[in-house]
């Protein structure tokens, strides 16, 4: 893949993108648990700017099915290549780690596994069941690949009964993609919503989209039944990834948030450093309050 030079990226990042480090004893403990159980986290693989803060709050987003993705999206920091076979012991190790961390809210994501006949759907379901068995009081949120919008595969995951299932739309329809398709993502979300699932999606901005495109994407997500949405600033992982077109101001993120709420979303987190799993438990609280 060619390297792309982007002047915006070599300029000093605005002050609102500065990250406070939280290297606390809690951070060290979570790090030790992740290493001891040979777990992958999107916190590390995705180069999440909130890793230190979240680990210091004793939370982490587990990434199952390995750390090698079969797709090569130019906005994603996760490795691309030929992954290993799924580890049958992984669901048990994740469940044990949740217990060790004493988590009340668990977020699980994965790489995309187009190499597997079921896209990893059965492994997803087994992971949820293992977490429930050892941690019956924990809420579980999933962030799944599109699974090619196949109803049979999506239903396998839904049947394991997580509290929230998310799938990220990632960018507006016009912008960069690989095999991942905008309309496929919408169909994935629409099917889950029709099955009564509390659905969630996330969008990155700063890749050259217009305000109208962001609003259209929010409209499309709402029309697909999505109730929870997040918006955050795209940060270029390396020069081999898609360039940053603009750093979006906190004021514009707040404008997006208000527009999303006007459209009927139950919850919207919108700020430069927001990522789909950041303070995820707050979204569930909002959804439950509306269901009362």
One Martini backbone bead per residue (centre of mass of N, CA, C, O) as a GRO file, in nm:
protein
  292
    1UNK     BB    1   0.096   0.035   0.023
    2UNK     BB    2   0.087   0.354  -0.004
    3UNK     BB    3   0.209   0.657   0.088
    4UNK     BB    4   0.055   0.934   0.262
    5UNK     BB    5   0.059   1.279   0.240
    6UNK     BB    6  -0.034   1.503   0.523
    7UNK     BB    7  -0.038   1.815   0.644
    8UNK     BB    8  -0.234   1.795   0.884
    9UNK     BB    9  -0.062   1.570   1.039
   10UNK     BB   10   0.205   1.765   1.087
   11UNK     BB   11   0.051   1.923   1.259
   12UNK     BB   12  -0.055   2.047   1.534
   13UNK     BB   13  -0.251   1.936   1.757
   14UNK     BB   14  -0.507   2.002   1.921
   15UNK     BB   15  -0.578   2.038   2.255
   16UNK     BB   16  -0.837   1.839   2.256
   17UNK     BB   17  -0.624   1.579   2.187
   18UNK     BB   18  -0.522   1.550   2.455
   19UNK     BB   19  -0.373   1.300   2.670
   20UNK     BB   20  -0.430   1.149   2.968
   21UNK     BB   21  -0.250   0.978   3.189
   22UNK     BB   22  -0.330   0.641   3.369
   23UNK     BB   23  -0.083   0.511   3.561
   24UNK     BB   24  -0.206   0.278   3.751
   25UNK     BB   25  -0.261   0.005   3.937
   26UNK     BB   26  -0.507  -0.076   3.764
   27UNK     BB   27  -0.364  -0.078   3.497
   28UNK     BB   28  -0.158  -0.301   3.571
   29UNK     BB   29  -0.368  -0.522   3.632
   30UNK     BB   30  -0.504  -0.537   3.358
   31UNK     BB   31  -0.249  -0.593   3.195
   32UNK     BB   32  -0.185  -0.864   3.338
   33UNK     BB   33  -0.444  -1.015   3.261
   34UNK     BB   34  -0.417  -0.995   2.955
   35UNK     BB   35  -0.143  -1.144   2.940
   36UNK     BB   36  -0.199  -1.409   3.099
   37UNK     BB   37  -0.465  -1.476   2.892
   38UNK     BB   38  -0.405  -1.407   2.595
   39UNK     BB   39  -0.531  -1.129   2.515
   40UNK     BB   40  -0.730  -0.926   2.314
   41UNK     BB   41  -0.741  -0.571   2.234
   42UNK     BB   42  -0.864  -0.278   2.101
   43UNK     BB   43  -0.694  -0.085   2.267
   44UNK     BB   44  -0.432  -0.181   2.115
   45UNK     BB   45  -0.498  -0.251   1.813
   46UNK     BB   46  -0.659   0.044   1.780
   47UNK     BB   47  -0.518   0.278   1.929
   48UNK     BB   48  -0.656   0.389   2.180
   49UNK     BB   49  -0.677   0.695   2.357
   50UNK     BB   50  -0.837   0.547   2.625
   51UNK     BB   51  -0.675   0.319   2.759
   52UNK     BB   52  -0.566   0.434   3.029
   53UNK     BB   53  -0.837   0.516   3.149
   54UNK     BB   54  -0.992   0.245   3.132
   55UNK     BB   55  -0.788   0.063   3.281
   56UNK     BB   56  -0.808   0.242   3.543
   57UNK     BB   57  -1.130   0.147   3.552
   58UNK     BB   58  -1.141  -0.161   3.486
   59UNK     BB   59  -1.148  -0.155   3.161
   60UNK     BB   60  -1.225  -0.356   2.860
   61UNK     BB   61  -1.190  -0.449   2.513
   62UNK     BB   62  -1.251  -0.738   2.380
   63UNK     BB   63  -1.069  -0.946   2.135
   64UNK     BB   64  -1.173  -1.179   1.919
   65UNK     BB   65  -1.038  -1.398   1.684
   66UNK     BB   66  -0.796  -1.237   1.720
   67UNK     BB   67  -0.556  -0.984   1.540
   68UNK     BB   68  -0.651  -1.068   1.239
   69UNK     BB   69  -0.765  -0.931   0.949
   70UNK     BB   70  -0.941  -0.975   0.628
   71UNK     BB   71  -0.933  -0.668   0.621
   72UNK     BB   72  -0.824  -0.332   0.458
   73UNK     BB   73  -0.878  -0.064   0.609
   74UNK     BB   74  -0.757   0.276   0.579
   75UNK     BB   75  -0.861   0.345   0.902
   76UNK     BB   76  -0.721   0.086   1.032
   77UNK     BB   77  -0.493  -0.062   1.279
   78UNK     BB   78  -0.546  -0.339   1.219
   79UNK     BB   79  -0.439  -0.624   1.123
   80UNK     BB   80  -0.353  -0.783   0.809
   81UNK     BB   81  -0.452  -1.125   0.694
   82UNK     BB   82  -0.383  -1.460   0.810
   83UNK     BB   83  -0.552  -1.623   1.026
   84UNK     BB   84  -0.614  -1.812   1.278
   85UNK     BB   85  -0.763  -2.033   1.439
   86UNK     BB   86  -0.986  -2.067   1.658
   87UNK     BB   87  -1.007  -2.052   2.010
   88UNK     BB   88  -1.176  -2.259   2.223
   89UNK     BB   89  -1.065  -2.113   2.503
   90UNK     BB   90  -1.144  -1.810   2.489
   91UNK     BB   91  -1.420  -1.780   2.632
   92UNK     BB   92  -1.312  -1.867   2.910
   93UNK     BB   93  -1.090  -1.646   2.942
   94UNK     BB   94  -1.276  -1.407   2.929
   95UNK     BB   95  -1.459  -1.480   3.169
   96UNK     BB   96  -1.231  -1.486   3.381
   97UNK     BB   97  -1.142  -1.190   3.340
   98UNK     BB   98  -1.404  -1.057   3.422
   99UNK     BB   99  -1.394  -1.164   3.711
  100UNK     BB  100  -1.116  -1.043   3.793
  101UNK     BB  101  -1.217  -0.738   3.721
  102UNK     BB  102  -1.511  -0.691   3.814
  103UNK     BB  103  -1.729  -0.663   3.594
  104UNK     BB  104  -2.040  -0.496   3.491
  105UNK     BB  105  -1.914  -0.422   3.201
  106UNK     BB  106  -1.906  -0.570   2.872
  107UNK     BB  107  -1.677  -0.562   2.594
  108UNK     BB  108  -1.705  -0.705   2.260
  109UNK     BB  109  -1.485  -0.785   1.994
  110UNK     BB  110  -1.365  -0.808   1.643
  111UNK     BB  111  -1.252  -0.935   1.388
  112UNK     BB  112  -1.265  -1.012   1.060
  113UNK     BB  113  -1.393  -1.350   0.930
  114UNK     BB  114  -1.405  -1.448   0.604
  115UNK     BB  115  -1.271  -1.745   0.639
  116UNK     BB  116  -1.533  -1.821   0.777
  117UNK     BB  117  -1.835  -1.965   0.728
  118UNK     BB  118  -1.961  -1.789   0.997
  119UNK     BB  119  -1.764  -1.545   1.084
  120UNK     BB  120  -1.783  -1.637   1.410
  121UNK     BB  121  -2.069  -1.668   1.543
  122UNK     BB  122  -2.033  -1.912   1.740
  123UNK     BB  123  -1.807  -1.780   1.906
  124UNK     BB  124  -1.967  -1.546   2.005
  125UNK     BB  125  -2.189  -1.705   2.155
  126UNK     BB  126  -1.996  -1.858   2.347
  127UNK     BB  127  -1.884  -1.607   2.488
  128UNK     BB  128  -2.145  -1.508   2.613
  129UNK     BB  129  -2.211  -1.766   2.774
  130UNK     BB  130  -1.952  -1.765   2.946
  131UNK     BB  131  -1.994  -1.493   3.082
  132UNK     BB  132  -2.271  -1.552   3.210
  133UNK     BB  133  -2.191  -1.793   3.387
  134UNK     BB  134  -1.964  -1.623   3.560
  135UNK     BB  135  -2.145  -1.329   3.502
  136UNK     BB  136  -2.470  -1.274   3.566
  137UNK     BB  137  -2.453  -0.939   3.630
  138UNK     BB  138  -2.343  -0.873   3.360
  139UNK     BB  139  -2.311  -0.660   3.107
  140UNK     BB  140  -2.345  -0.697   2.739
  141UNK     BB  141  -2.135  -0.587   2.471
  142UNK     BB  142  -2.137  -0.578   2.115
  143UNK     BB  143  -1.887  -0.566   1.834
  144UNK     BB  144  -1.963  -0.641   1.514
  145UNK     BB  145  -1.956  -0.757   1.228
  146UNK     BB  146  -2.153  -0.790   0.938
  147UNK     BB  147  -2.187  -1.089   0.828
  148UNK     BB  148  -2.315  -1.011   0.544
  149UNK     BB  149  -2.615  -0.987   0.652
  150UNK     BB  150  -2.683  -1.268   0.773
  151UNK     BB  151  -2.943  -1.389   0.942
  152UNK     BB  152  -2.829  -1.659   1.057
  153UNK     BB  153  -2.579  -1.531   1.196
  154UNK     BB  154  -2.714  -1.310   1.360
  155UNK     BB  155  -2.904  -1.507   1.520
  156UNK     BB  156  -2.680  -1.651   1.674
  157UNK     BB  157  -2.601  -1.402   1.839
  158UNK     BB  158  -2.877  -1.312   1.951
  159UNK     BB  159  -2.938  -1.586   2.113
  160UNK     BB  160  -2.724  -1.507   2.350
  161UNK     BB  161  -2.819  -1.231   2.486
  162UNK     BB  162  -2.729  -0.952   2.470
  163UNK     BB  163  -2.780  -0.616   2.546
  164UNK     BB  164  -2.581  -0.519   2.311
  165UNK     BB  165  -2.555  -0.442   1.952
  166UNK     BB  166  -2.282  -0.360   1.750
  167UNK     BB  167  -2.224  -0.163   1.439
  168UNK     BB  168  -2.003   0.000   1.235
  169UNK     BB  169  -2.017   0.240   0.980
  170UNK     BB  170  -1.762   0.463   1.018
  171UNK     BB  171  -1.863   0.603   0.736
  172UNK     BB  172  -1.950   0.757   0.489
  173UNK     BB  173  -2.050   0.647   0.182
  174UNK     BB  174  -1.821   0.791  -0.002
  175UNK     BB  175  -1.601   0.668   0.154
  176UNK     BB  176  -1.367   0.465   0.257
  177UNK     BB  177  -1.323   0.119   0.148
  178UNK     BB  178  -1.360  -0.213   0.123
  179UNK     BB  179  -1.556  -0.473   0.166
  180UNK     BB  180  -1.697  -0.281   0.319
  181UNK     BB  181  -2.045  -0.186   0.332
  182UNK     BB  182  -2.283   0.038   0.390
  183UNK     BB  183  -2.544  -0.132   0.323
  184UNK     BB  184  -2.464  -0.380   0.486
  185UNK     BB  185  -2.459  -0.242   0.760
  186UNK     BB  186  -2.756  -0.156   0.759
  187UNK     BB  187  -2.873  -0.446   0.738
  188UNK     BB  188  -2.757  -0.548   0.998
  189UNK     BB  189  -2.902  -0.342   1.183
  190UNK     BB  190  -3.193  -0.392   1.089
  191UNK     BB  191  -3.220  -0.685   1.171
  192UNK     BB  192  -3.166  -0.650   1.475
  193UNK     BB  193  -3.393  -0.448   1.531
  194UNK     BB  194  -3.629  -0.643   1.437
  195UNK     BB  195  -3.539  -0.844   1.688
  196UNK     BB  196  -3.512  -0.636   1.948
  197UNK     BB  197  -3.241  -0.497   1.946
  198UNK     BB  198  -2.999  -0.313   2.092
  199UNK     BB  199  -2.858  -0.067   1.892
  200UNK     BB  200  -2.524   0.019   1.754
  201UNK     BB  201  -2.317   0.302   1.638
  202UNK     BB  202  -2.027   0.428   1.444
  203UNK     BB  203  -1.853   0.750   1.373
  204UNK     BB  204  -1.622   0.903   1.167
  205UNK     BB  205  -1.444   1.213   1.161
  206UNK     BB  206  -1.216   1.387   0.929
  207UNK     BB  207  -1.228   1.263   0.603
  208UNK     BB  208  -1.419   1.483   0.420
  209UNK     BB  209  -1.686   1.537   0.521
  210UNK     BB  210  -1.998   1.654   0.540
  211UNK     BB  211  -2.261   1.755   0.717
  212UNK     BB  212  -2.474   1.620   0.537
  213UNK     BB  213  -2.344   1.336   0.552
  214UNK     BB  214  -2.372   1.296   0.852
  215UNK     BB  215  -2.681   1.333   0.865
  216UNK     BB  216  -2.746   1.102   0.669
  217UNK     BB  217  -2.621   0.878   0.839
  218UNK     BB  218  -2.801   0.919   1.084
  219UNK     BB  219  -3.063   0.870   0.934
  220UNK     BB  220  -2.998   0.580   0.839
  221UNK     BB  221  -2.964   0.461   1.122
  222UNK     BB  222  -3.244   0.531   1.230
  223UNK     BB  223  -3.402   0.379   1.003
  224UNK     BB  224  -3.259   0.098   1.105
  225UNK     BB  225  -3.300   0.125   1.444
  226UNK     BB  226  -3.100   0.290   1.582
  227UNK     BB  227  -3.029   0.409   1.932
  228UNK     BB  228  -2.705   0.419   1.923
  229UNK     BB  229  -2.445   0.678   1.907
  230UNK     BB  230  -2.114   0.754   1.772
  231UNK     BB  231  -1.865   1.027   1.776
  232UNK     BB  232  -1.535   1.069   1.617
  233UNK     BB  233  -1.208   1.122   1.567
  234UNK     BB  234  -0.995   1.085   1.322
  235UNK     BB  235  -0.686   0.889   1.351
  236UNK     BB  236  -0.389   0.842   1.211
  237UNK     BB  237  -0.184   0.573   1.241
  238UNK     BB  238  -0.048   0.597   0.947
  239UNK     BB  239   0.084   0.665   0.627
  240UNK     BB  240  -0.099   0.412   0.516
  241UNK     BB  241  -0.333   0.584   0.585
  242UNK     BB  242  -0.583   0.777   0.590
  243UNK     BB  243  -0.619   1.101   0.580
  244UNK     BB  244  -0.651   1.388   0.738
  245UNK     BB  245  -0.873   1.665   0.680
  246UNK     BB  246  -0.984   1.722   0.985
  247UNK     BB  247  -1.035   1.900   1.287
  248UNK     BB  248  -1.287   1.865   1.502
  249UNK     BB  249  -1.476   2.041   1.698
  250UNK     BB  250  -1.644   2.034   1.990
  251UNK     BB  251  -1.883   2.204   1.886
  252UNK     BB  252  -1.957   2.017   1.648
  253UNK     BB  253  -2.007   1.764   1.814
  254UNK     BB  254  -2.245   1.887   1.969
  255UNK     BB  255  -2.420   1.932   1.721
  256UNK     BB  256  -2.443   1.637   1.644
  257UNK     BB  257  -2.575   1.542   1.905
  258UNK     BB  258  -2.834   1.711   1.883
  259UNK     BB  259  -2.925   1.598   1.610
  260UNK     BB  260  -2.952   1.305   1.702
  261UNK     BB  261  -3.168   1.356   1.920
  262UNK     BB  262  -3.376   1.478   1.721
  263UNK     BB  263  -3.401   1.193   1.562
  264UNK     BB  264  -3.422   0.970   1.827
  265UNK     BB  265  -3.194   0.905   1.989
  266UNK     BB  266  -3.120   0.780   2.304
  267UNK     BB  267  -2.800   0.798   2.235
  268UNK     BB  268  -2.510   1.035   2.237
  269UNK     BB  269  -2.165   1.025   2.157
  270UNK     BB  270  -1.978   1.346   2.111
  271UNK     BB  271  -1.626   1.348   2.050
  272UNK     BB  272  -1.304   1.338   1.971
  273UNK     BB  273  -1.239   1.073   2.183
  274UNK     BB  274  -1.458   0.904   2.088
  275UNK     BB  275  -1.560   0.568   2.121
  276UNK     BB  276  -1.767   0.301   2.102
  277UNK     BB  277  -1.665   0.201   2.416
  278UNK     BB  278  -1.689   0.464   2.560
  279UNK     BB  279  -1.876   0.464   2.824
  280UNK     BB  280  -2.099   0.237   2.753
  281UNK     BB  281  -2.288   0.222   3.009
  282UNK     BB  282  -2.448   0.487   2.956
  283UNK     BB  283  -2.627   0.383   2.724
  284UNK     BB  284  -2.785   0.168   2.882
  285UNK     BB  285  -2.915   0.359   3.083
  286UNK     BB  286  -3.078   0.521   2.873
  287UNK     BB  287  -3.241   0.289   2.753
  288UNK     BB  288  -3.375   0.191   3.021
  289UNK     BB  289  -3.519   0.461   3.088
  290UNK     BB  290  -3.709   0.442   2.828
  291UNK     BB  291  -3.838   0.148   2.909
  292UNK     BB  292  -4.013   0.235   3.174
   0.00000   0.00000   0.00000
